[in-house]
PDB file of C-alpha atoms in Angstrom:
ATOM      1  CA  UNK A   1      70.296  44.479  14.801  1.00  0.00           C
ATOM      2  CA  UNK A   2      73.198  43.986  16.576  1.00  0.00           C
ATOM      3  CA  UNK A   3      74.067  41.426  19.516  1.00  0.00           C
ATOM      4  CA  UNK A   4      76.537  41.312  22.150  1.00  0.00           C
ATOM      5  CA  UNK A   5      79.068  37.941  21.889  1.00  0.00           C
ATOM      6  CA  UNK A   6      77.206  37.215  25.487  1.00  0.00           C
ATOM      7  CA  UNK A   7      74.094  35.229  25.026  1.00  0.00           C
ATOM      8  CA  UNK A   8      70.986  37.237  26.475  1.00  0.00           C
ATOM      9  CA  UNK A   9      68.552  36.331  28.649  1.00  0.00           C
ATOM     10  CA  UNK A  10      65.136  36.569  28.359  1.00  0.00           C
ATOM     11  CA  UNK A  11      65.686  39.797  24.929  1.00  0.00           C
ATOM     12  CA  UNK A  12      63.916  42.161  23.235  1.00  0.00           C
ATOM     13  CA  UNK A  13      65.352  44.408  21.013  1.00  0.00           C
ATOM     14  CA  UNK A  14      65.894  48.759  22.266  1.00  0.00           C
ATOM     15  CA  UNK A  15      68.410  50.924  21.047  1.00  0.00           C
ATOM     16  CA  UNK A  16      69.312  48.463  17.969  1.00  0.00           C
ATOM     17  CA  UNK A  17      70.963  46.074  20.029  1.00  0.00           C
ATOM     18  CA  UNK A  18      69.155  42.785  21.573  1.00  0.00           C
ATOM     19  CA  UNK A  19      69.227  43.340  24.938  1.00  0.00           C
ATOM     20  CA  UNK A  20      68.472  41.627  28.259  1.00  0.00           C
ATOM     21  CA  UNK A  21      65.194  43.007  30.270  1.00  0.00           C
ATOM     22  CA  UNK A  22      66.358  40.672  33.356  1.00  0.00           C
ATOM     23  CA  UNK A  23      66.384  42.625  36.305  1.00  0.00           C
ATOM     24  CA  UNK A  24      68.136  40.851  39.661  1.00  0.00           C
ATOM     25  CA  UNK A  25      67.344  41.518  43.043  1.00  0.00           C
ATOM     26  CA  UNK A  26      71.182  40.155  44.238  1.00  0.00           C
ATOM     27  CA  UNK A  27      73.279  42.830  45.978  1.00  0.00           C
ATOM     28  CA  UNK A  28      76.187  41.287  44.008  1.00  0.00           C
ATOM     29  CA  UNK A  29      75.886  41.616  39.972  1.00  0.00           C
ATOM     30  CA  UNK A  30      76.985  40.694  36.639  1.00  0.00           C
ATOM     31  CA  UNK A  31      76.011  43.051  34.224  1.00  0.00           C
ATOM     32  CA  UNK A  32      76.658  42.735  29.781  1.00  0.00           C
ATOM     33  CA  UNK A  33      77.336  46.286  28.878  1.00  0.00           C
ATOM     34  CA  UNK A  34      78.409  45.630  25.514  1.00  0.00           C
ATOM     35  CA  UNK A  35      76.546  47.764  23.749  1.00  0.00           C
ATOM     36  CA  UNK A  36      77.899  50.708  25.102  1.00  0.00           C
ATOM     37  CA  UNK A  37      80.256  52.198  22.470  1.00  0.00           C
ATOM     38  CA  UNK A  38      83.653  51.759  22.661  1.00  0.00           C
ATOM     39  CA  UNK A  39      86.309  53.758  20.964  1.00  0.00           C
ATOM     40  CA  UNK A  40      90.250  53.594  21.238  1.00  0.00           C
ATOM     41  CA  UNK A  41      92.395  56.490  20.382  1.00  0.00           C
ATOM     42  CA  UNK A  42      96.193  56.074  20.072  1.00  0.00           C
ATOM     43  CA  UNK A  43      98.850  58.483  20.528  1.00  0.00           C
ATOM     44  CA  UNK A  44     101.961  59.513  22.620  1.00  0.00           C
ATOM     45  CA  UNK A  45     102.011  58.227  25.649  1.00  0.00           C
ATOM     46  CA  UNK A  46     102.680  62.243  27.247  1.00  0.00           C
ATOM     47  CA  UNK A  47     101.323  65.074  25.038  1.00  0.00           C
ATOM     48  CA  UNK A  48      98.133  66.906  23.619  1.00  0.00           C
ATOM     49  CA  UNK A  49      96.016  63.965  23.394  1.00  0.00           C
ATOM     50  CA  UNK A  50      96.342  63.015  27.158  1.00  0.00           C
ATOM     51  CA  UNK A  51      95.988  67.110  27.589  1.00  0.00           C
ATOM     52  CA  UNK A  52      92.926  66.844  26.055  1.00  0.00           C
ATOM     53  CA  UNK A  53      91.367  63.728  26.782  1.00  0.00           C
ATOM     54  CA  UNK A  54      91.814  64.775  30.410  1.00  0.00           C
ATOM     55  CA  UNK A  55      93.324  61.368  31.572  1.00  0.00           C
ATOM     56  CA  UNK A  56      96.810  59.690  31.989  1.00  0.00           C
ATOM     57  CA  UNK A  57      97.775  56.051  31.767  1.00  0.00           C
ATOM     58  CA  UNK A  58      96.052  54.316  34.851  1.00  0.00           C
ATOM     59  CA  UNK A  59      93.049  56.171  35.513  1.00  0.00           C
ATOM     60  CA  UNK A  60      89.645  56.869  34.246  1.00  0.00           C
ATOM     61  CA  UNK A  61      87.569  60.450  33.744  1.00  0.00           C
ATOM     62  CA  UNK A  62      83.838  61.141  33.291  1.00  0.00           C
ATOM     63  CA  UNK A  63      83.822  64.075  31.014  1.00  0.00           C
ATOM     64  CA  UNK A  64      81.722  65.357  27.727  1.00  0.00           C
ATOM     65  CA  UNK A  65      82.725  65.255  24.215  1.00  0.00           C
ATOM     66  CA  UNK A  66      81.644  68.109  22.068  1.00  0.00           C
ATOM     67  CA  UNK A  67      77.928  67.517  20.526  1.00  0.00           C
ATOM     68  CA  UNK A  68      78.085  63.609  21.885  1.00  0.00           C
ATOM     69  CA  UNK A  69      77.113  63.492  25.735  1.00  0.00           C
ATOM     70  CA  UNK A  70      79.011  61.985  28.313  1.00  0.00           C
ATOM     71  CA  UNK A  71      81.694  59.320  28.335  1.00  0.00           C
ATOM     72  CA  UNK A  72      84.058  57.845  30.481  1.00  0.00           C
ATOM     73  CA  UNK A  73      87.477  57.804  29.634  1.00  0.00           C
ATOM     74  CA  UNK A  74      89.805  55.121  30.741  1.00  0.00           C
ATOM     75  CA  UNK A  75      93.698  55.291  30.345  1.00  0.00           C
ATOM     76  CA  UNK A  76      93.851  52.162  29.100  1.00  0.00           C
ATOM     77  CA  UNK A  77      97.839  51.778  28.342  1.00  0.00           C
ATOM     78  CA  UNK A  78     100.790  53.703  27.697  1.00  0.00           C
ATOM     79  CA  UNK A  79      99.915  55.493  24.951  1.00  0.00           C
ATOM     80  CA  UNK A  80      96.583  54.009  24.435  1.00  0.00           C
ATOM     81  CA  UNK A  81      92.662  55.542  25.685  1.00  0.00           C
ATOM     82  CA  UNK A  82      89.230  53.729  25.909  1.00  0.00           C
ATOM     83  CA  UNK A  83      86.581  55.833  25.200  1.00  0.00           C
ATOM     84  CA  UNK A  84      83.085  54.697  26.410  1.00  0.00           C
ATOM     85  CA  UNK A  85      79.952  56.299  25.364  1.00  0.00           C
ATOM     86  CA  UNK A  86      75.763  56.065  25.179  1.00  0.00           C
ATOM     87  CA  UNK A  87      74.645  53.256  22.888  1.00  0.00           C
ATOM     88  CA  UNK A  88      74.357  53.692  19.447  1.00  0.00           C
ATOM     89  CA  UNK A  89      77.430  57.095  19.377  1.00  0.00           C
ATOM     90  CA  UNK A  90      80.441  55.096  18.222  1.00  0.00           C
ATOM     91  CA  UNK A  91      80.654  56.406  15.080  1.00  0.00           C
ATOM     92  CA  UNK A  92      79.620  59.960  16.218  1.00  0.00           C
ATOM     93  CA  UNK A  93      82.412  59.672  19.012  1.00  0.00           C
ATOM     94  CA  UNK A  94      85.299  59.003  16.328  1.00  0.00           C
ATOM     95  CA  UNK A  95      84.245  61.808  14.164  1.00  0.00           C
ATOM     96  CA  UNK A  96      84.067  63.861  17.372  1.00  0.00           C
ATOM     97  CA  UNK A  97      87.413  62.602  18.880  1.00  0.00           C
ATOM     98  CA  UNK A  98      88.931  63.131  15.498  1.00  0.00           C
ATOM     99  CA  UNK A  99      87.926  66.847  15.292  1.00  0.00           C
ATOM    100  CA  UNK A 100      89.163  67.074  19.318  1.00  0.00           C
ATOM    101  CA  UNK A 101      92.479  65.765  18.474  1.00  0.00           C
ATOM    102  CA  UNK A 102      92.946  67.065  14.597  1.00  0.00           C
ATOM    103  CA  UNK A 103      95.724  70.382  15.394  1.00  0.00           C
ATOM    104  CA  UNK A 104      97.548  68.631  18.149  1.00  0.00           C
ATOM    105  CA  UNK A 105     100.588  67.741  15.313  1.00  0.00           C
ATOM    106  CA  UNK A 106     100.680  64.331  17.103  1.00  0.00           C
ATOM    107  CA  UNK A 107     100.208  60.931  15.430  1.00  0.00           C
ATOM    108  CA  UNK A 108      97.230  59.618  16.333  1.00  0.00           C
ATOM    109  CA  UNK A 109      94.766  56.952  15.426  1.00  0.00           C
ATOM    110  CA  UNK A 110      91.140  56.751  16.524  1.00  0.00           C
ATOM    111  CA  UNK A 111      88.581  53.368  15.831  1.00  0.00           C
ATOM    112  CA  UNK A 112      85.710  52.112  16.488  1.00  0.00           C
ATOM    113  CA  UNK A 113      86.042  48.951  18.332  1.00  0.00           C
ATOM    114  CA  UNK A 114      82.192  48.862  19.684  1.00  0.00           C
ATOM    115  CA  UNK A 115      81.365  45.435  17.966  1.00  0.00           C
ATOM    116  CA  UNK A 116      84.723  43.883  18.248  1.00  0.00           C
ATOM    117  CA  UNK A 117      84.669  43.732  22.350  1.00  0.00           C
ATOM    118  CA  UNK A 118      82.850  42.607  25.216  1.00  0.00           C
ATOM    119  CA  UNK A 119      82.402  45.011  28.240  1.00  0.00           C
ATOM    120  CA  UNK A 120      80.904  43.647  31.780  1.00  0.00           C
ATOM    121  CA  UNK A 121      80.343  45.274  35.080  1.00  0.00           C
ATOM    122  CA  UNK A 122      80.951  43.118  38.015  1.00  0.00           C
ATOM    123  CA  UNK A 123      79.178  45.051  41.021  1.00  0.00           C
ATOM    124  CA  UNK A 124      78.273  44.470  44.573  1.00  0.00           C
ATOM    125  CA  UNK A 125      80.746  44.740  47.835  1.00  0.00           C
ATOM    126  CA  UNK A 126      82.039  40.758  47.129  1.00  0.00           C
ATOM    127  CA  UNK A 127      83.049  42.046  43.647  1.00  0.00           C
ATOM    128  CA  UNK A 128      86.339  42.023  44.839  1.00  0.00           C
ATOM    129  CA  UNK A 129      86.627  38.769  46.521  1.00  0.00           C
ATOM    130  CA  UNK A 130      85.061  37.232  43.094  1.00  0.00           C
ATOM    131  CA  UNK A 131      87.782  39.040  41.147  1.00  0.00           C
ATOM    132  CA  UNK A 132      90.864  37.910  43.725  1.00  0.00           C
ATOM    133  CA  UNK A 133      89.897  33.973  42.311  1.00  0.00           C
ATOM    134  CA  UNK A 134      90.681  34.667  38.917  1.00  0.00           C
ATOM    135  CA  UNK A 135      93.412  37.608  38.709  1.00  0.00           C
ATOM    136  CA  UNK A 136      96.760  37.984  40.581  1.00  0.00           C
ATOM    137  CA  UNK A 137      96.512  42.121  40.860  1.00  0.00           C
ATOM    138  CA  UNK A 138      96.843  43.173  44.043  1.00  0.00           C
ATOM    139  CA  UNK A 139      92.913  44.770  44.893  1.00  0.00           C
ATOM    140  CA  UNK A 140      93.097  46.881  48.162  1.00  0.00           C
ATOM    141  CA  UNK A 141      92.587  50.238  48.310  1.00  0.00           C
ATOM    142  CA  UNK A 142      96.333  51.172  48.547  1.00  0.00           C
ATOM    143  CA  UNK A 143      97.626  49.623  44.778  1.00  0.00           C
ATOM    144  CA  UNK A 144      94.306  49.627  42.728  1.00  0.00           C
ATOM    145  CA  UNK A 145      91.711  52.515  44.426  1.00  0.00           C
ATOM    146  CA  UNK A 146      88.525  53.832  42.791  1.00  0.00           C
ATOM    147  CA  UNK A 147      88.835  55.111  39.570  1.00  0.00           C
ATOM    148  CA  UNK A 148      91.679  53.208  38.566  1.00  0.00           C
ATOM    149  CA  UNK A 149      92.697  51.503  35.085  1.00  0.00           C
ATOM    150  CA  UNK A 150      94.767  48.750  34.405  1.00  0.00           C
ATOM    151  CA  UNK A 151      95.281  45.660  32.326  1.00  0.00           C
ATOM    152  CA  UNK A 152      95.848  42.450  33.370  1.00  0.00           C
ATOM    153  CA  UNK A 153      95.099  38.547  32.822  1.00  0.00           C
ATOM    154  CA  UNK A 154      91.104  37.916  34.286  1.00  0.00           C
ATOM    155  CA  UNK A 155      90.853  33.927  34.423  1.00  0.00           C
ATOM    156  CA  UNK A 156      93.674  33.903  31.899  1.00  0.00           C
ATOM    157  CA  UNK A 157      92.044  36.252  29.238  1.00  0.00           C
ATOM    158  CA  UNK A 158      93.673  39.726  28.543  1.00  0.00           C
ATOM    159  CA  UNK A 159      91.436  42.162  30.024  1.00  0.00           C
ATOM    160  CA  UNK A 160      91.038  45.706  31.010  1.00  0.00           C
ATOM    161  CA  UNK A 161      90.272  46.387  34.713  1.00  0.00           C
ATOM    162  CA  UNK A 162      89.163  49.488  35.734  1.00  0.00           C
ATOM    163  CA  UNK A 163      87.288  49.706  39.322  1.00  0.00           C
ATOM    164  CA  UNK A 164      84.578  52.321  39.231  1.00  0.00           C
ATOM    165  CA  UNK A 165      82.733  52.551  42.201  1.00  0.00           C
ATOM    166  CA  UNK A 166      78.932  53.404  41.726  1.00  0.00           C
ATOM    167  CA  UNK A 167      76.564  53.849  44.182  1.00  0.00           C
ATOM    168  CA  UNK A 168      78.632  53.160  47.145  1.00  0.00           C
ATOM    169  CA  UNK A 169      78.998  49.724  46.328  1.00  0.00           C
ATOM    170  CA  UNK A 170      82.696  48.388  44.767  1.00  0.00           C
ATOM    171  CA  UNK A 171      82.602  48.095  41.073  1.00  0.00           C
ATOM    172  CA  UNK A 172      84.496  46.969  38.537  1.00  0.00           C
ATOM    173  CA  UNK A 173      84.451  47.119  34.157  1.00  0.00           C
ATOM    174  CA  UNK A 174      86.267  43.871  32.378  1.00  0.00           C
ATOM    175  CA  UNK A 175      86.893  44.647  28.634  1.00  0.00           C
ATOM    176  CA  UNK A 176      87.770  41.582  26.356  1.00  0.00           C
ATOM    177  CA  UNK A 177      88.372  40.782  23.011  1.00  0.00           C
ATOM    178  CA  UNK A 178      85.079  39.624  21.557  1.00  0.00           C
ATOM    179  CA  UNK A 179      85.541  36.404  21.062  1.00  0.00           C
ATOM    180  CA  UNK A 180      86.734  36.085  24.984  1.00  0.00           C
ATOM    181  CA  UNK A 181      83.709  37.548  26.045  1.00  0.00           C
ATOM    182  CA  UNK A 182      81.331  34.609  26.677  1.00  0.00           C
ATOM    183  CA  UNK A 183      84.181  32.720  28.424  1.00  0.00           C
ATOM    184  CA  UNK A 184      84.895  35.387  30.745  1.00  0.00           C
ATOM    185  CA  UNK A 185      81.091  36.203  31.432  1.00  0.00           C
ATOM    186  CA  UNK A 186      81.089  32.053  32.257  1.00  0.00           C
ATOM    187  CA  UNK A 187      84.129  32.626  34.635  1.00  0.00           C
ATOM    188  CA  UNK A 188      82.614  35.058  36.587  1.00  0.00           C
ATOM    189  CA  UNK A 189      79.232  33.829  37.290  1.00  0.00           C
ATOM    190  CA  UNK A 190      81.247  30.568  38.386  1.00  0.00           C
ATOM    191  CA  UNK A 191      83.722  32.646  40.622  1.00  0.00           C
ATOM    192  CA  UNK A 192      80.744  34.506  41.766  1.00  0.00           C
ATOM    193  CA  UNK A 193      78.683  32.040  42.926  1.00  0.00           C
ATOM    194  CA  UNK A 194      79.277  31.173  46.239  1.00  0.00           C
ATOM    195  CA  UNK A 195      78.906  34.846  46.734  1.00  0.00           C
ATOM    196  CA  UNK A 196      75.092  34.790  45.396  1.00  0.00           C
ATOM    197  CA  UNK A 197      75.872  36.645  42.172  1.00  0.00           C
ATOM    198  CA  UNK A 198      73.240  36.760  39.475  1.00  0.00           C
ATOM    199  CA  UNK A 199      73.335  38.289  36.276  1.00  0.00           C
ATOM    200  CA  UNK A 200      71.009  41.448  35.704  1.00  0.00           C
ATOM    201  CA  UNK A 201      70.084  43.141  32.520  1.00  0.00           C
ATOM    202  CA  UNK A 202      71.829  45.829  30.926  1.00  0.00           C
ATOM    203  CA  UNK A 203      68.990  48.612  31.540  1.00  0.00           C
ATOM    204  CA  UNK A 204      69.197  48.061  35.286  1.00  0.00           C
ATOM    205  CA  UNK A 205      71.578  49.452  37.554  1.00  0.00           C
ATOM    206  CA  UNK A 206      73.888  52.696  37.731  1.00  0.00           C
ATOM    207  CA  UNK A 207      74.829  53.173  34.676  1.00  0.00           C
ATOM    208  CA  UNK A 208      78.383  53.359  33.265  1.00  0.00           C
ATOM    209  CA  UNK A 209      77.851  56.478  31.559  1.00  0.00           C
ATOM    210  CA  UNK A 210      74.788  59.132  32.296  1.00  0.00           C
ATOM    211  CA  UNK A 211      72.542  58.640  30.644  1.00  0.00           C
ATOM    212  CA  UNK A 212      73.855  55.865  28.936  1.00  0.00           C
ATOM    213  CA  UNK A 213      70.915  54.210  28.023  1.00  0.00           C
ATOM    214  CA  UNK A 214      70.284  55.820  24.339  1.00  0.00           C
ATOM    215  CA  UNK A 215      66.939  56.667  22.876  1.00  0.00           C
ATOM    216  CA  UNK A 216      64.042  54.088  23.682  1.00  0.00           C
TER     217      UNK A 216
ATOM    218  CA  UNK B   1     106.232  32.491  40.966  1.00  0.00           C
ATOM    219  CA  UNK B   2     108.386  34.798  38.651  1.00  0.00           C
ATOM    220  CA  UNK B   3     107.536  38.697  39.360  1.00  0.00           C
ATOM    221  CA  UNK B   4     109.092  40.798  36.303  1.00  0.00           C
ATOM    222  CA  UNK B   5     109.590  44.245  37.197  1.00  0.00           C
ATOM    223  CA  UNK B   6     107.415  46.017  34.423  1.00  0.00           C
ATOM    224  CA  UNK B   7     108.350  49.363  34.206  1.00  0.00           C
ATOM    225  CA  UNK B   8     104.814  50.630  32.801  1.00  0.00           C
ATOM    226  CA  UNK B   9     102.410  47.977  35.171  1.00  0.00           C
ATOM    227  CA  UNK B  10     104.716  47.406  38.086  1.00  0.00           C
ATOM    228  CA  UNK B  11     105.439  43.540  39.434  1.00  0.00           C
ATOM    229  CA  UNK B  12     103.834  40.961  36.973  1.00  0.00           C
ATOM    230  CA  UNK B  13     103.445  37.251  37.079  1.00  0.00           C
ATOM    231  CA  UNK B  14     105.626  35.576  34.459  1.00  0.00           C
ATOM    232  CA  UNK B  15     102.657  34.306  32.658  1.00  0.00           C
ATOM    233  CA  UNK B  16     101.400  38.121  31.331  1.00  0.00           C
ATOM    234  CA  UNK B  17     104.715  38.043  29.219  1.00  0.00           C
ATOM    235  CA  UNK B  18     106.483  36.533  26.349  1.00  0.00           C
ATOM    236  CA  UNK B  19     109.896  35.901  26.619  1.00  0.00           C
ATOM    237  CA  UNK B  20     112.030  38.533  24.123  1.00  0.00           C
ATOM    238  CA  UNK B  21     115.024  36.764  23.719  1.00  0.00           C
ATOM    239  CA  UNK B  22     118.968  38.366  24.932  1.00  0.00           C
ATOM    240  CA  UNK B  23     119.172  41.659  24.756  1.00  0.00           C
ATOM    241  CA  UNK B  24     122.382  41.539  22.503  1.00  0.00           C
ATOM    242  CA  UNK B  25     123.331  44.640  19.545  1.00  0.00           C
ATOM    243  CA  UNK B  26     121.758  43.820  15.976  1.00  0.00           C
ATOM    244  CA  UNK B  27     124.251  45.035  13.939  1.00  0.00           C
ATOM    245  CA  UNK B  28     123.083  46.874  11.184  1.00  0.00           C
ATOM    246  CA  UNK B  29     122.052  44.871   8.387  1.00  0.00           C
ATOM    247  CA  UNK B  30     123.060  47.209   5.519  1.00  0.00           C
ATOM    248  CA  UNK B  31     126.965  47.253   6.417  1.00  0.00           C
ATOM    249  CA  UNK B  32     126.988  44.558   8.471  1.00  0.00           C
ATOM    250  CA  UNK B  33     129.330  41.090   6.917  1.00  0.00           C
ATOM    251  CA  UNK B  34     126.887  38.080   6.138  1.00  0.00           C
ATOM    252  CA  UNK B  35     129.070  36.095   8.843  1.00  0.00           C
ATOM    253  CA  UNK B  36     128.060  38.393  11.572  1.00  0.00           C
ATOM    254  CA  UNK B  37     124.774  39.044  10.902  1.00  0.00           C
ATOM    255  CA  UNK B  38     124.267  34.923  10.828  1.00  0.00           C
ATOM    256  CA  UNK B  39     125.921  34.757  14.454  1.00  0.00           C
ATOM    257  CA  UNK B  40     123.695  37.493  15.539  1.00  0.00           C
ATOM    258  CA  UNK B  41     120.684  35.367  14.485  1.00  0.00           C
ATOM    259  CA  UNK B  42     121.378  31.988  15.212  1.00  0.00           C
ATOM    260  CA  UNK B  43     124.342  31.547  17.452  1.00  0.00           C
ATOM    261  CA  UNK B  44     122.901  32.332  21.488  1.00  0.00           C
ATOM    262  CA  UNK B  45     125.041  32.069  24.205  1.00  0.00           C
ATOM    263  CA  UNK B  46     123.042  30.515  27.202  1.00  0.00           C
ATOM    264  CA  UNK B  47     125.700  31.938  30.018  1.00  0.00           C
ATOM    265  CA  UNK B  48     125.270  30.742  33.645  1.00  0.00           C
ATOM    266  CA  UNK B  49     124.785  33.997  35.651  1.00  0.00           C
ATOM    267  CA  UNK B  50     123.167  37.490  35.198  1.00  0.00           C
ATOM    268  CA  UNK B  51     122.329  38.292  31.746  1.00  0.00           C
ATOM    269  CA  UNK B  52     119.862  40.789  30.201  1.00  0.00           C
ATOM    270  CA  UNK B  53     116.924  39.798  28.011  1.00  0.00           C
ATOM    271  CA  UNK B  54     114.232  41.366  26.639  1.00  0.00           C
ATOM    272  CA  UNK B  55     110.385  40.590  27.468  1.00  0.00           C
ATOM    273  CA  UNK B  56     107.340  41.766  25.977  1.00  0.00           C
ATOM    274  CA  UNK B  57     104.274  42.334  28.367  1.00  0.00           C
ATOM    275  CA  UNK B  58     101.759  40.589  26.137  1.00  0.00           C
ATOM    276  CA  UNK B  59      98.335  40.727  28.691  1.00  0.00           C
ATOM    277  CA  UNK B  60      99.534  44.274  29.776  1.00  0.00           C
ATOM    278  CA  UNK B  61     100.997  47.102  28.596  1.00  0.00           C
ATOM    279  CA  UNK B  62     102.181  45.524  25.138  1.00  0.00           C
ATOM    280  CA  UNK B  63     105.447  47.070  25.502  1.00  0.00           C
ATOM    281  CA  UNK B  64     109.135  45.582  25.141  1.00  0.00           C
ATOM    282  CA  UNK B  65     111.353  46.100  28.002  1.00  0.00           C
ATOM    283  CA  UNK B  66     114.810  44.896  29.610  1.00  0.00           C
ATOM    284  CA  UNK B  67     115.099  42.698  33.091  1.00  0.00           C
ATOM    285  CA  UNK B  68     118.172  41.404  34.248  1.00  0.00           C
ATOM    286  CA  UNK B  69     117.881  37.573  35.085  1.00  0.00           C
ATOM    287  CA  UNK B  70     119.861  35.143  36.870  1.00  0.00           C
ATOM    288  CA  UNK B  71     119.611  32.326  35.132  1.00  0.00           C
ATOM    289  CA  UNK B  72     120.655  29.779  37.516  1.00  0.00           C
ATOM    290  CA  UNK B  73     118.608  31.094  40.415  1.00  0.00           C
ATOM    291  CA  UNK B  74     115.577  32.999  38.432  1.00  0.00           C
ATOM    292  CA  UNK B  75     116.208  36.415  40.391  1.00  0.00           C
ATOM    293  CA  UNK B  76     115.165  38.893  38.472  1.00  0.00           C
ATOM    294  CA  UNK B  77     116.141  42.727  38.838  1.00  0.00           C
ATOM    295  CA  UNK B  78     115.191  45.886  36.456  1.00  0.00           C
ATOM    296  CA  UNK B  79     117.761  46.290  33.745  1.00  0.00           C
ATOM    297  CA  UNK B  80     118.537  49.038  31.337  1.00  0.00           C
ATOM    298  CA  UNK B  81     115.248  50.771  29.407  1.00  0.00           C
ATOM    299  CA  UNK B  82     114.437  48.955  26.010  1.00  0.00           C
ATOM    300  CA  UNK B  83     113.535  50.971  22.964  1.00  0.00           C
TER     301      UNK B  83
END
């Protein structure tokens, strides 16, 4: 079985992973998506791989990769792609991206980095307020709108930001080293809490990718 | 609050980077006398004034690039592209 480096609430085990069943009625939510797999792919920063993988530096792409489902593709840094899919498809998703990528002529390098990060969803309309305590990025509309990537320092950590908007609400992924993961969860319940956050389980909620969920 | 101009993230807070050290010529170490090459990595000159230097954007990008500092005042402007 595998666990998230975020302590669950109230688990069971589904999908191989212990996960949360908490499900919060808060409008503003902190959500362990961990589980979701996570793959990076490295290559030039302007060529075939962006081509293909449909996404430049600073911006993020739902879109399907042969024989795996959906994913969401985040243009993570120069030269550098996070690939998120439905639990459980990491090592289907390298195979896959490997075969996608094999005749471009480009160097490139593709891992699986599922269990070696920590992946949260801050949602709700205050997300943004909660955020503007613990990073210096700029969050209007004009320098960071939906669907855009970036990294960054989140209470100090290095971490991924990429706002994806779901549901009409403001919404935002953090994506941390592993071992950072618990620390920054801890941040942002404290940040959030004069804004009535509460943390909800991962099977609630939109999800990051469709049917992201994986077998029951 | 230091801003460096990142050329890959745009402004930055001085505590996303590392500092890279002057952005002086490394002579090439295969032709290169053992005098110089000992100059180039332990003698620094610390002018007053604009000088280039080299910063890596460790909680960002993870790239190397040149700024030009002041470094009585702090201003910063973009320098020449870093390899």
């Amino acid at each position: 079985m595998a666990r998230s480096p975020i302590a669950v609430v109230d688990g069971h085990v589904r999908h191989g992973w212990e996960i949360s069943a908490r499900a919060a009625a808060a409008e503003l939510t902190l959500r362990d998506e961990s589980p979701l797999a996570k793959v990076v792919v490295r290559g030039p920063f302007a060529g075939s791989v962006r081509s293909r993988l449909g996404v430049p530096f600073g911006r993020i792409i739902r879109t399907e990769i042969p024989d795996q489902g959906p994913v969401l593709v985040v243009g993570a840094g120069p030269g550098e792609w996070l690939v998120l899919g439905p639990v459980g498809t990491g090592g289907g998703l390298v195979v896959a991206l490997e075969k996608l990528l094999s005749d471009t002529g480009e160097f490139v390098s593709v891992v699986d980095i599922t269990h070696g990060r920590a992946l949260v969803r801050l949602h709700g309309s205050a997300a943004r307020q909660v955020l503007a305590k613990v990073t210096g990025i700029d969050l209007g509309d004009d320098a960071t709108p939906d669907g855009s990537a970036l990294r960054t320092s989140v209470a100090r950590i290095v971490t991924d930001l990429v706002r994806d908007d779901r549901d009409g609400a403001v919404s935002y992924l953090l994506h941390c080293e592993r071992s950072s993961g618990q620390f920054l969860f801890d941040q942002l319940v404290d940040a959030g809490a004069e804004f009535g956050l509460d943390v909800t389980g991962f099977d609630t909620g939109p999800g990051t990718v469709a049917d992201g969920r994986g077998p029951r | 609050m230091m801003l460096l101009p990142c050329p890959w993230c745009g402004p930055r807070n001085v505590t996303e980077f590392r500092y890279g050290g002057r952005a002086v010529e490394r002579p090439d170490p295969g032709t290169t006398s053992p005098e110089r090459w000992r100059r180039y990595l332990h003698l620094q000159k610390n002018p007053l004034g604009w000088d280039t230097e080299n910063w890596y954007h460790s909680a960002g990008c993870r790239r190397y690039f040149a700024v030009q500092r002041h470094t009585g005042t702090n201003e910063v402007r973009a320098g020449e592209a870093s390899t």
